[in-house]
Amino acid sequence: MLSWEETVSLYIEKYQDLIRKTTEPLRHHFGVTYFTYHHVQQNGHYSVLLDRPDFAAHYVQNELFKLDPFLRHPRFFKSGFFPMSEFFPGSTRYLLDQEYADFFNTEPGFIYIDKQTDGVDFFGFVGAFTKEEVFNLYVKNAGVLKRFCHFFKKEMAGILKKMKLDPIFLSYLNSNFDNEVLSIKDLQNKDFLKKIGYERELLSFSSLSKREVECLRLLLLNKTAKEIGISLDLSRRTVEAYLESAKDKLDCFSKSTLTQKALLFSDLGLF
């Protein structure tokens, strides 16, 4: 298991020339002055590459990983483009905003989240953008930026393969890895759902355990109990027990009604 300091030294600093060369198109065409990529697996394995080693050293030295809202279990995220600040919890929002202002002389940029069955990818973009420019940039260029993200992973495949053999374990190093920390946007969304008549659904969802929610998410992807077990490192019988428990809590009497309920939760943005 690597430490934060070892990851910076053995990967981010060692391969900085290759990483900077790969992200050059972002600087030239979009004015992105800082790009970061990291992957979090279901079991807490974490790998990271970025094109600013100076910020990586600052991040570790000042223990910003303790405040980072993106170093958490994949179940807390969904795919898409978002302003980074939407994920900054109220208690630390000022501190994180100030870090970006002091180091990059700009506001936090935006992030593309690509969720998969085994984990989640995060691609961060920071530059001298106003809030309006951030929104316009990722809305108008979403397709091109997604293609860059795939290109970056392809170019870094050899390095990322090495990192997976000796990863950081967020589940041990980050106390917030498995804890739900609601952002301001999350709180606003849940308040909105209550006001338009979905309080009962919110209560039903809150009755589910973390493992039950994970199983339901994968059920929506048409995964069998065996396949869900492989993804979550659980036995098939354990997965079936979680699904049965979820059926009882949600008053569902078949797999199809359970799937419909899970789909509703997904439509409401609870997954």
PDB file of C-alpha atoms in Angstrom:
ATOM      1  CA  MET A   1       0.000   0.000   0.000  1.00  0.00           C
ATOM      2  CA  LEU A   2       1.440   3.356  -1.057  1.00  0.00           C
ATOM      3  CA  SER A   3       1.338   6.555   0.968  1.00  0.00           C
ATOM      4  CA  TRP A   4       0.266   9.894  -0.507  1.00  0.00           C
ATOM      5  CA  GLU A   5       3.893  11.059  -0.576  1.00  0.00           C
ATOM      6  CA  GLU A   6       5.052   7.916  -2.407  1.00  0.00           C
ATOM      7  CA  THR A   7       2.327   8.294  -5.027  1.00  0.00           C
ATOM      8  CA  VAL A   8       3.413  11.873  -5.754  1.00  0.00           C
ATOM      9  CA  SER A   9       7.083  10.876  -6.002  1.00  0.00           C
ATOM     10  CA  LEU A  10       6.791   7.554  -7.859  1.00  0.00           C
ATOM     11  CA  TYR A  11       4.136   8.568 -10.371  1.00  0.00           C
ATOM     12  CA  ILE A  12       3.090  12.218 -10.565  1.00  0.00           C
ATOM     13  CA  GLU A  13       6.611  13.677 -10.405  1.00  0.00           C
ATOM     14  CA  LYS A  14       8.341  10.820 -12.226  1.00  0.00           C
ATOM     15  CA  TYR A  15       6.010  10.934 -15.236  1.00  0.00           C
ATOM     16  CA  GLN A  16       5.277  14.674 -15.241  1.00  0.00           C
ATOM     17  CA  ASP A  17       6.765  15.284 -18.715  1.00  0.00           C
ATOM     18  CA  LEU A  18       4.596  12.608 -20.327  1.00  0.00           C
ATOM     19  CA  ILE A  19       1.502  13.772 -18.437  1.00  0.00           C
ATOM     20  CA  ARG A  20       2.104  17.425 -19.407  1.00  0.00           C
ATOM     21  CA  LYS A  21       2.596  16.428 -23.039  1.00  0.00           C
ATOM     22  CA  THR A  22      -0.669  14.481 -23.002  1.00  0.00           C
ATOM     23  CA  THR A  23      -2.684  17.366 -21.497  1.00  0.00           C
ATOM     24  CA  GLU A  24      -1.126  20.060 -23.734  1.00  0.00           C
ATOM     25  CA  PRO A  25      -4.185  20.177 -26.056  1.00  0.00           C
ATOM     26  CA  LEU A  26      -6.324  21.260 -23.085  1.00  0.00           C
ATOM     27  CA  ARG A  27      -4.016  24.182 -22.336  1.00  0.00           C
ATOM     28  CA  HIS A  28      -3.725  25.232 -25.970  1.00  0.00           C
ATOM     29  CA  HIS A  29      -7.358  24.933 -27.054  1.00  0.00           C
ATOM     30  CA  PHE A  30      -9.367  25.480 -23.856  1.00  0.00           C
ATOM     31  CA  GLY A  31      -7.087  27.377 -21.468  1.00  0.00           C
ATOM     32  CA  VAL A  32      -7.116  24.546 -18.908  1.00  0.00           C
ATOM     33  CA  THR A  33      -4.147  25.215 -16.617  1.00  0.00           C
ATOM     34  CA  TYR A  34      -4.650  22.215 -14.335  1.00  0.00           C
ATOM     35  CA  PHE A  35      -5.984  18.756 -15.210  1.00  0.00           C
ATOM     36  CA  THR A  36      -6.441  15.930 -12.738  1.00  0.00           C
ATOM     37  CA  TYR A  37      -7.589  12.334 -13.089  1.00  0.00           C
ATOM     38  CA  HIS A  38      -8.340   9.796 -10.406  1.00  0.00           C
ATOM     39  CA  HIS A  39     -10.139   6.476 -10.147  1.00  0.00           C
ATOM     40  CA  VAL A  40     -11.845   5.057  -7.060  1.00  0.00           C
ATOM     41  CA  GLN A  41     -12.832   1.389  -6.955  1.00  0.00           C
ATOM     42  CA  GLN A  42     -15.665  -0.132  -4.937  1.00  0.00           C
ATOM     43  CA  ASN A  43     -13.127  -1.575  -2.479  1.00  0.00           C
ATOM     44  CA  GLY A  44     -11.427   1.789  -1.901  1.00  0.00           C
ATOM     45  CA  HIS A  45      -8.409   1.316  -4.184  1.00  0.00           C
ATOM     46  CA  TYR A  46      -7.352   4.736  -5.476  1.00  0.00           C
ATOM     47  CA  SER A  47      -5.077   5.874  -8.309  1.00  0.00           C
ATOM     48  CA  VAL A  48      -4.354   9.450  -9.382  1.00  0.00           C
ATOM     49  CA  LEU A  49      -2.450  11.336 -12.085  1.00  0.00           C
ATOM     50  CA  LEU A  50      -2.331  15.103 -12.652  1.00  0.00           C
ATOM     51  CA  ASP A  51      -0.273  17.621 -14.599  1.00  0.00           C
ATOM     52  CA  ARG A  52       0.706  19.955 -11.752  1.00  0.00           C
ATOM     53  CA  PRO A  53       3.218  18.214  -9.435  1.00  0.00           C
ATOM     54  CA  ASP A  54       3.568  21.451  -7.463  1.00  0.00           C
ATOM     55  CA  PHE A  55      -0.109  21.331  -6.548  1.00  0.00           C
ATOM     56  CA  ALA A  56       0.140  17.603  -5.757  1.00  0.00           C
ATOM     57  CA  ALA A  57       2.904  18.367  -3.242  1.00  0.00           C
ATOM     58  CA  HIS A  58       0.860  21.238  -1.792  1.00  0.00           C
ATOM     59  CA  TYR A  59      -2.227  18.985  -1.605  1.00  0.00           C
ATOM     60  CA  VAL A  60      -0.346  16.328   0.380  1.00  0.00           C
ATOM     61  CA  GLN A  61       1.652  18.707   2.573  1.00  0.00           C
ATOM     62  CA  ASN A  62      -1.503  20.544   3.653  1.00  0.00           C
ATOM     63  CA  GLU A  63      -3.544  17.322   3.938  1.00  0.00           C
ATOM     64  CA  LEU A  64      -6.228  18.576   1.572  1.00  0.00           C
ATOM     65  CA  PHE A  65      -7.218  14.946   0.992  1.00  0.00           C
ATOM     66  CA  LYS A  66      -9.038  15.180   4.320  1.00  0.00           C
ATOM     67  CA  LEU A  67     -11.354  17.791   2.752  1.00  0.00           C
ATOM     68  CA  ASP A  68     -11.573  16.382  -0.778  1.00  0.00           C
ATOM     69  CA  PRO A  69     -15.230  15.485  -1.534  1.00  0.00           C
ATOM     70  CA  PHE A  70     -14.249  13.268  -4.474  1.00  0.00           C
ATOM     71  CA  LEU A  71     -12.278  10.717  -2.426  1.00  0.00           C
ATOM     72  CA  ARG A  72     -15.335   8.745  -1.420  1.00  0.00           C
ATOM     73  CA  HIS A  73     -17.170   5.548  -2.259  1.00  0.00           C
ATOM     74  CA  PRO A  74     -18.424   5.348  -5.884  1.00  0.00           C
ATOM     75  CA  ARG A  75     -22.037   4.957  -4.754  1.00  0.00           C
ATOM     76  CA  PHE A  76     -22.137   8.655  -3.817  1.00  0.00           C
ATOM     77  CA  PHE A  77     -21.653   9.772  -7.434  1.00  0.00           C
ATOM     78  CA  LYS A  78     -23.422   9.701 -10.777  1.00  0.00           C
ATOM     79  CA  SER A  79     -22.066  10.307 -14.265  1.00  0.00           C
ATOM     80  CA  GLY A  80     -21.985  13.723 -15.906  1.00  0.00           C
ATOM     81  CA  PHE A  81     -20.337  17.147 -15.985  1.00  0.00           C
ATOM     82  CA  PHE A  82     -20.612  19.306 -12.856  1.00  0.00           C
ATOM     83  CA  PRO A  83     -19.071  22.458 -11.375  1.00  0.00           C
ATOM     84  CA  MET A  84     -16.610  21.223  -8.739  1.00  0.00           C
ATOM     85  CA  SER A  85     -17.993  23.547  -6.077  1.00  0.00           C
ATOM     86  CA  GLU A  86     -21.364  21.764  -6.173  1.00  0.00           C
ATOM     87  CA  PHE A  87     -19.710  18.912  -4.283  1.00  0.00           C
ATOM     88  CA  PHE A  88     -17.993  21.056  -1.655  1.00  0.00           C
ATOM     89  CA  PRO A  89     -19.904  20.551   1.632  1.00  0.00           C
ATOM     90  CA  GLY A  90     -20.997  23.721   3.383  1.00  0.00           C
ATOM     91  CA  SER A  91     -18.587  23.326   6.287  1.00  0.00           C
ATOM     92  CA  THR A  92     -15.499  23.289   4.055  1.00  0.00           C
ATOM     93  CA  ARG A  93     -16.682  25.142   0.955  1.00  0.00           C
ATOM     94  CA  TYR A  94     -14.918  28.400   1.846  1.00  0.00           C
ATOM     95  CA  LEU A  95     -11.634  26.605   2.610  1.00  0.00           C
ATOM     96  CA  LEU A  96     -11.609  24.716  -0.692  1.00  0.00           C
ATOM     97  CA  ASP A  97     -12.627  27.781  -2.712  1.00  0.00           C
ATOM     98  CA  GLN A  98      -9.798  29.695  -1.060  1.00  0.00           C
ATOM     99  CA  GLU A  99      -7.250  26.975  -1.868  1.00  0.00           C
ATOM    100  CA  TYR A 100      -8.025  27.281  -5.575  1.00  0.00           C
ATOM    101  CA  ALA A 101      -8.002  31.069  -5.405  1.00  0.00           C
ATOM    102  CA  ASP A 102      -4.621  31.149  -3.646  1.00  0.00           C
ATOM    103  CA  PHE A 103      -2.878  28.476  -5.733  1.00  0.00           C
ATOM    104  CA  PHE A 104      -4.383  28.915  -9.207  1.00  0.00           C
ATOM    105  CA  ASN A 105      -5.681  32.479  -8.907  1.00  0.00           C
ATOM    106  CA  THR A 106      -9.066  31.262 -10.066  1.00  0.00           C
ATOM    107  CA  GLU A 107     -12.252  29.568  -8.905  1.00  0.00           C
ATOM    108  CA  PRO A 108     -12.671  25.772  -8.893  1.00  0.00           C
ATOM    109  CA  GLY A 109     -13.420  24.528 -12.389  1.00  0.00           C
ATOM    110  CA  PHE A 110     -15.588  21.609 -13.450  1.00  0.00           C
ATOM    111  CA  ILE A 111     -15.417  17.836 -13.248  1.00  0.00           C
ATOM    112  CA  TYR A 112     -16.514  14.995 -15.499  1.00  0.00           C
ATOM    113  CA  ILE A 113     -17.588  11.879 -13.606  1.00  0.00           C
ATOM    114  CA  ASP A 114     -17.738   8.567 -15.454  1.00  0.00           C
ATOM    115  CA  LYS A 115     -19.320   5.870 -13.321  1.00  0.00           C
ATOM    116  CA  GLN A 116     -18.671   2.186 -14.053  1.00  0.00           C
ATOM    117  CA  THR A 117     -19.587  -1.105 -12.413  1.00  0.00           C
ATOM    118  CA  ASP A 118     -16.180  -1.499 -10.747  1.00  0.00           C
ATOM    119  CA  GLY A 119     -15.745   2.111  -9.634  1.00  0.00           C
ATOM    120  CA  VAL A 120     -15.759   5.687 -10.866  1.00  0.00           C
ATOM    121  CA  ASP A 121     -13.436   7.948 -12.890  1.00  0.00           C
ATOM    122  CA  PHE A 122     -13.023  11.656 -12.128  1.00  0.00           C
ATOM    123  CA  PHE A 123     -11.563  14.138 -14.630  1.00  0.00           C
ATOM    124  CA  GLY A 124     -11.033  17.667 -13.289  1.00  0.00           C
ATOM    125  CA  PHE A 125     -10.498  20.821 -15.369  1.00  0.00           C
ATOM    126  CA  VAL A 126      -9.335  24.144 -13.883  1.00  0.00           C
ATOM    127  CA  GLY A 127      -8.515  27.397 -15.675  1.00  0.00           C
ATOM    128  CA  ALA A 128      -9.077  31.143 -15.535  1.00  0.00           C
ATOM    129  CA  PHE A 129     -12.821  30.721 -16.063  1.00  0.00           C
ATOM    130  CA  THR A 130     -15.748  32.639 -14.635  1.00  0.00           C
ATOM    131  CA  LYS A 131     -18.716  30.593 -13.405  1.00  0.00           C
ATOM    132  CA  GLU A 132     -20.574  31.383 -16.634  1.00  0.00           C
ATOM    133  CA  GLU A 133     -17.584  30.343 -18.756  1.00  0.00           C
ATOM    134  CA  VAL A 134     -17.259  27.071 -16.844  1.00  0.00           C
ATOM    135  CA  PHE A 135     -20.867  26.184 -17.640  1.00  0.00           C
ATOM    136  CA  ASN A 136     -20.606  27.163 -21.313  1.00  0.00           C
ATOM    137  CA  LEU A 137     -17.319  25.313 -21.742  1.00  0.00           C
ATOM    138  CA  TYR A 138     -18.528  21.895 -20.676  1.00  0.00           C
ATOM    139  CA  VAL A 139     -22.017  22.245 -22.172  1.00  0.00           C
ATOM    140  CA  LYS A 140     -20.765  23.242 -25.618  1.00  0.00           C
ATOM    141  CA  ASN A 141     -17.784  20.890 -25.652  1.00  0.00           C
ATOM    142  CA  ALA A 142     -19.008  17.857 -23.685  1.00  0.00           C
ATOM    143  CA  GLY A 143     -18.427  15.388 -26.523  1.00  0.00           C
ATOM    144  CA  VAL A 144     -14.898  16.603 -27.276  1.00  0.00           C
ATOM    145  CA  LEU A 145     -13.945  16.668 -23.588  1.00  0.00           C
ATOM    146  CA  LYS A 146     -15.209  13.100 -23.093  1.00  0.00           C
ATOM    147  CA  ARG A 147     -13.051  12.005 -26.006  1.00  0.00           C
ATOM    148  CA  PHE A 148     -10.057  13.700 -24.412  1.00  0.00           C
ATOM    149  CA  CYS A 149     -10.725  11.778 -21.186  1.00  0.00           C
ATOM    150  CA  HIS A 150     -10.678   8.479 -23.093  1.00  0.00           C
ATOM    151  CA  PHE A 151      -7.504   9.605 -24.877  1.00  0.00           C
ATOM    152  CA  PHE A 152      -5.823  10.448 -21.558  1.00  0.00           C
ATOM    153  CA  LYS A 153      -6.602   7.026 -20.077  1.00  0.00           C
ATOM    154  CA  LYS A 154      -5.347   5.313 -23.222  1.00  0.00           C
ATOM    155  CA  GLU A 155      -2.062   7.245 -23.148  1.00  0.00           C
ATOM    156  CA  MET A 156      -1.609   6.603 -19.421  1.00  0.00           C
ATOM    157  CA  ALA A 157      -2.701   2.937 -19.524  1.00  0.00           C
ATOM    158  CA  GLY A 158       0.741   1.545 -18.731  1.00  0.00           C
ATOM    159  CA  ILE A 159       1.237   3.832 -15.740  1.00  0.00           C
ATOM    160  CA  LEU A 160      -2.276   3.239 -14.416  1.00  0.00           C
ATOM    161  CA  LYS A 161      -1.754  -0.522 -14.667  1.00  0.00           C
ATOM    162  CA  LYS A 162       1.330  -0.205 -12.447  1.00  0.00           C
ATOM    163  CA  MET A 163      -0.568   1.939  -9.948  1.00  0.00           C
ATOM    164  CA  LYS A 164      -3.328  -0.641  -9.580  1.00  0.00           C
ATOM    165  CA  LEU A 165      -0.756  -3.187  -8.418  1.00  0.00           C
ATOM    166  CA  ASP A 166       0.187  -1.003  -5.433  1.00  0.00           C
ATOM    167  CA  PRO A 167      -2.642   1.489  -4.815  1.00  0.00           C
ATOM    168  CA  ILE A 168      -3.589   3.903  -2.101  1.00  0.00           C
ATOM    169  CA  PHE A 169      -6.400   2.498   0.076  1.00  0.00           C
ATOM    170  CA  LEU A 170      -8.897   5.296   0.696  1.00  0.00           C
ATOM    171  CA  SER A 171     -10.927   3.081   3.001  1.00  0.00           C
ATOM    172  CA  TYR A 172      -7.976   3.181   5.424  1.00  0.00           C
ATOM    173  CA  LEU A 173      -6.593   6.672   4.794  1.00  0.00           C
ATOM    174  CA  ASN A 174      -9.770   8.731   4.441  1.00  0.00           C
ATOM    175  CA  SER A 175     -12.250   8.645   7.328  1.00  0.00           C
ATOM    176  CA  ASN A 176     -14.994  10.087   5.087  1.00  0.00           C
ATOM    177  CA  PHE A 177     -14.639   7.398   2.402  1.00  0.00           C
ATOM    178  CA  ASP A 178     -17.794   5.530   3.396  1.00  0.00           C
ATOM    179  CA  ASN A 179     -19.725   8.368   5.042  1.00  0.00           C
ATOM    180  CA  GLU A 180     -22.432  10.340   3.318  1.00  0.00           C
ATOM    181  CA  VAL A 181     -21.501  14.023   3.290  1.00  0.00           C
ATOM    182  CA  LEU A 182     -24.346  15.907   1.679  1.00  0.00           C
ATOM    183  CA  SER A 183     -23.381  18.844  -0.497  1.00  0.00           C
ATOM    184  CA  ILE A 184     -25.457  22.014  -0.614  1.00  0.00           C
ATOM    185  CA  LYS A 185     -26.895  20.802  -3.935  1.00  0.00           C
ATOM    186  CA  ASP A 186     -27.863  17.421  -2.409  1.00  0.00           C
ATOM    187  CA  LEU A 187     -29.687  19.143   0.425  1.00  0.00           C
ATOM    188  CA  GLN A 188     -31.507  21.472  -1.974  1.00  0.00           C
ATOM    189  CA  ASN A 189     -32.550  18.547  -4.180  1.00  0.00           C
ATOM    190  CA  LYS A 190     -33.969  16.561  -1.253  1.00  0.00           C
ATOM    191  CA  ASP A 191     -35.839  19.613   0.009  1.00  0.00           C
ATOM    192  CA  PHE A 192     -37.242  20.115  -3.500  1.00  0.00           C
ATOM    193  CA  LEU A 193     -38.420  16.493  -3.694  1.00  0.00           C
ATOM    194  CA  LYS A 194     -40.199  16.840  -0.352  1.00  0.00           C
ATOM    195  CA  LYS A 195     -42.024  19.947  -1.569  1.00  0.00           C
ATOM    196  CA  ILE A 196     -43.303  18.228  -4.714  1.00  0.00           C
ATOM    197  CA  GLY A 197     -44.655  15.171  -2.937  1.00  0.00           C
ATOM    198  CA  TYR A 198     -41.829  12.628  -2.767  1.00  0.00           C
ATOM    199  CA  GLU A 199     -41.250  12.624   0.981  1.00  0.00           C
ATOM    200  CA  ARG A 200     -42.470   9.026   1.252  1.00  0.00           C
ATOM    201  CA  GLU A 201     -39.941   7.899  -1.370  1.00  0.00           C
ATOM    202  CA  LEU A 202     -37.163   9.752   0.461  1.00  0.00           C
ATOM    203  CA  LEU A 203     -38.080   7.977   3.688  1.00  0.00           C
ATOM    204  CA  SER A 204     -38.143   4.607   1.929  1.00  0.00           C
ATOM    205  CA  PHE A 205     -34.745   5.241   0.389  1.00  0.00           C
ATOM    206  CA  SER A 206     -33.252   6.330   3.710  1.00  0.00           C
ATOM    207  CA  SER A 207     -34.284   2.984   5.252  1.00  0.00           C
ATOM    208  CA  LEU A 208     -31.902   1.096   2.967  1.00  0.00           C
ATOM    209  CA  SER A 209     -28.421   0.118   4.092  1.00  0.00           C
ATOM    210  CA  LYS A 210     -25.371   1.120   2.064  1.00  0.00           C
ATOM    211  CA  ARG A 211     -24.934  -2.419   0.761  1.00  0.00           C
ATOM    212  CA  GLU A 212     -28.599  -2.659  -0.223  1.00  0.00           C
ATOM    213  CA  VAL A 213     -28.273   0.550  -2.234  1.00  0.00           C
ATOM    214  CA  GLU A 214     -25.145  -0.776  -3.961  1.00  0.00           C
ATOM    215  CA  CYS A 215     -26.964  -3.981  -4.910  1.00  0.00           C
ATOM    216  CA  LEU A 216     -29.947  -2.063  -6.283  1.00  0.00           C
ATOM    217  CA  ARG A 217     -27.703   0.141  -8.414  1.00  0.00           C
ATOM    218  CA  LEU A 218     -26.144  -2.899 -10.027  1.00  0.00           C
ATOM    219  CA  LEU A 219     -29.546  -4.570 -10.357  1.00  0.00           C
ATOM    220  CA  LEU A 220     -30.551  -1.648 -12.589  1.00  0.00           C
ATOM    221  CA  LEU A 221     -27.654  -2.584 -14.867  1.00  0.00           C
ATOM    222  CA  ASN A 222     -29.277  -6.023 -15.343  1.00  0.00           C
ATOM    223  CA  LYS A 223     -26.599  -7.722 -13.278  1.00  0.00           C
ATOM    224  CA  THR A 224     -27.328 -11.143 -11.784  1.00  0.00           C
ATOM    225  CA  ALA A 225     -26.792 -11.827  -8.088  1.00  0.00           C
ATOM    226  CA  LYS A 226     -23.561 -13.614  -8.986  1.00  0.00           C
ATOM    227  CA  GLU A 227     -22.322 -10.650 -11.063  1.00  0.00           C
ATOM    228  CA  ILE A 228     -23.281  -8.186  -8.327  1.00  0.00           C
ATOM    229  CA  GLY A 229     -21.348 -10.306  -5.862  1.00  0.00           C
ATOM    230  CA  ILE A 230     -18.242 -10.213  -8.039  1.00  0.00           C
ATOM    231  CA  SER A 231     -18.458  -6.409  -8.347  1.00  0.00           C
ATOM    232  CA  LEU A 232     -18.910  -5.905  -4.594  1.00  0.00           C
ATOM    233  CA  ASP A 233     -16.697  -8.781  -3.423  1.00  0.00           C
ATOM    234  CA  LEU A 234     -19.678 -10.560  -1.847  1.00  0.00           C
ATOM    235  CA  SER A 235     -21.060 -14.074  -2.161  1.00  0.00           C
ATOM    236  CA  ARG A 236     -24.146 -14.687  -4.303  1.00  0.00           C
ATOM    237  CA  ARG A 237     -26.158 -15.683  -1.216  1.00  0.00           C
ATOM    238  CA  THR A 238     -25.175 -12.480   0.589  1.00  0.00           C
ATOM    239  CA  VAL A 239     -26.320 -10.401  -2.387  1.00  0.00           C
ATOM    240  CA  GLU A 240     -29.623 -12.292  -2.496  1.00  0.00           C
ATOM    241  CA  ALA A 241     -30.078 -11.609   1.224  1.00  0.00           C
ATOM    242  CA  TYR A 242     -29.507  -7.877   0.693  1.00  0.00           C
ATOM    243  CA  LEU A 243     -32.020  -7.814  -2.164  1.00  0.00           C
ATOM    244  CA  GLU A 244     -34.605  -9.693  -0.081  1.00  0.00           C
ATOM    245  CA  SER A 245     -34.099  -7.221   2.750  1.00  0.00           C
ATOM    246  CA  ALA A 246     -34.571  -4.324   0.325  1.00  0.00           C
ATOM    247  CA  LYS A 247     -37.779  -5.922  -0.983  1.00  0.00           C
ATOM    248  CA  ASP A 248     -39.155  -6.132   2.555  1.00  0.00           C
ATOM    249  CA  LYS A 249     -38.250  -2.533   3.394  1.00  0.00           C
ATOM    250  CA  LEU A 250     -39.741  -1.195   0.150  1.00  0.00           C
ATOM    251  CA  ASP A 251     -42.881  -3.391   0.219  1.00  0.00           C
ATOM    252  CA  CYS A 252     -41.957  -5.086  -3.056  1.00  0.00           C
ATOM    253  CA  PHE A 253     -43.195  -8.599  -3.769  1.00  0.00           C
ATOM    254  CA  SER A 254     -41.106  -9.496  -6.820  1.00  0.00           C
ATOM    255  CA  LYS A 255     -37.820  -8.718  -8.507  1.00  0.00           C
ATOM    256  CA  SER A 256     -39.619  -6.672 -11.176  1.00  0.00           C
ATOM    257  CA  THR A 257     -41.343  -4.398  -8.631  1.00  0.00           C
ATOM    258  CA  LEU A 258     -38.025  -3.999  -6.797  1.00  0.00           C
ATOM    259  CA  THR A 259     -36.377  -3.000 -10.080  1.00  0.00           C
ATOM    260  CA  GLN A 260     -39.160  -0.484 -10.740  1.00  0.00           C
ATOM    261  CA  LYS A 261     -38.641   1.025  -7.293  1.00  0.00           C
ATOM    262  CA  ALA A 262     -34.877   1.244  -7.884  1.00  0.00           C
ATOM    263  CA  LEU A 263     -35.527   2.921 -11.231  1.00  0.00           C
ATOM    264  CA  LEU A 264     -37.714   5.509  -9.491  1.00  0.00           C
ATOM    265  CA  PHE A 265     -34.928   6.248  -6.991  1.00  0.00           C
ATOM    266  CA  SER A 266     -32.538   6.670  -9.909  1.00  0.00           C
ATOM    267  CA  ASP A 267     -34.931   9.035 -11.718  1.00  0.00           C
ATOM    268  CA  LEU A 268     -35.209  11.114  -8.539  1.00  0.00           C
ATOM    269  CA  GLY A 269     -31.428  11.460  -8.427  1.00  0.00           C
ATOM    270  CA  LEU A 270     -31.035   9.459  -5.207  1.00  0.00           C
ATOM    271  CA  PHE A 271     -28.506   7.045  -6.725  1.00  0.00           C
TER     272      PHE A 271
END
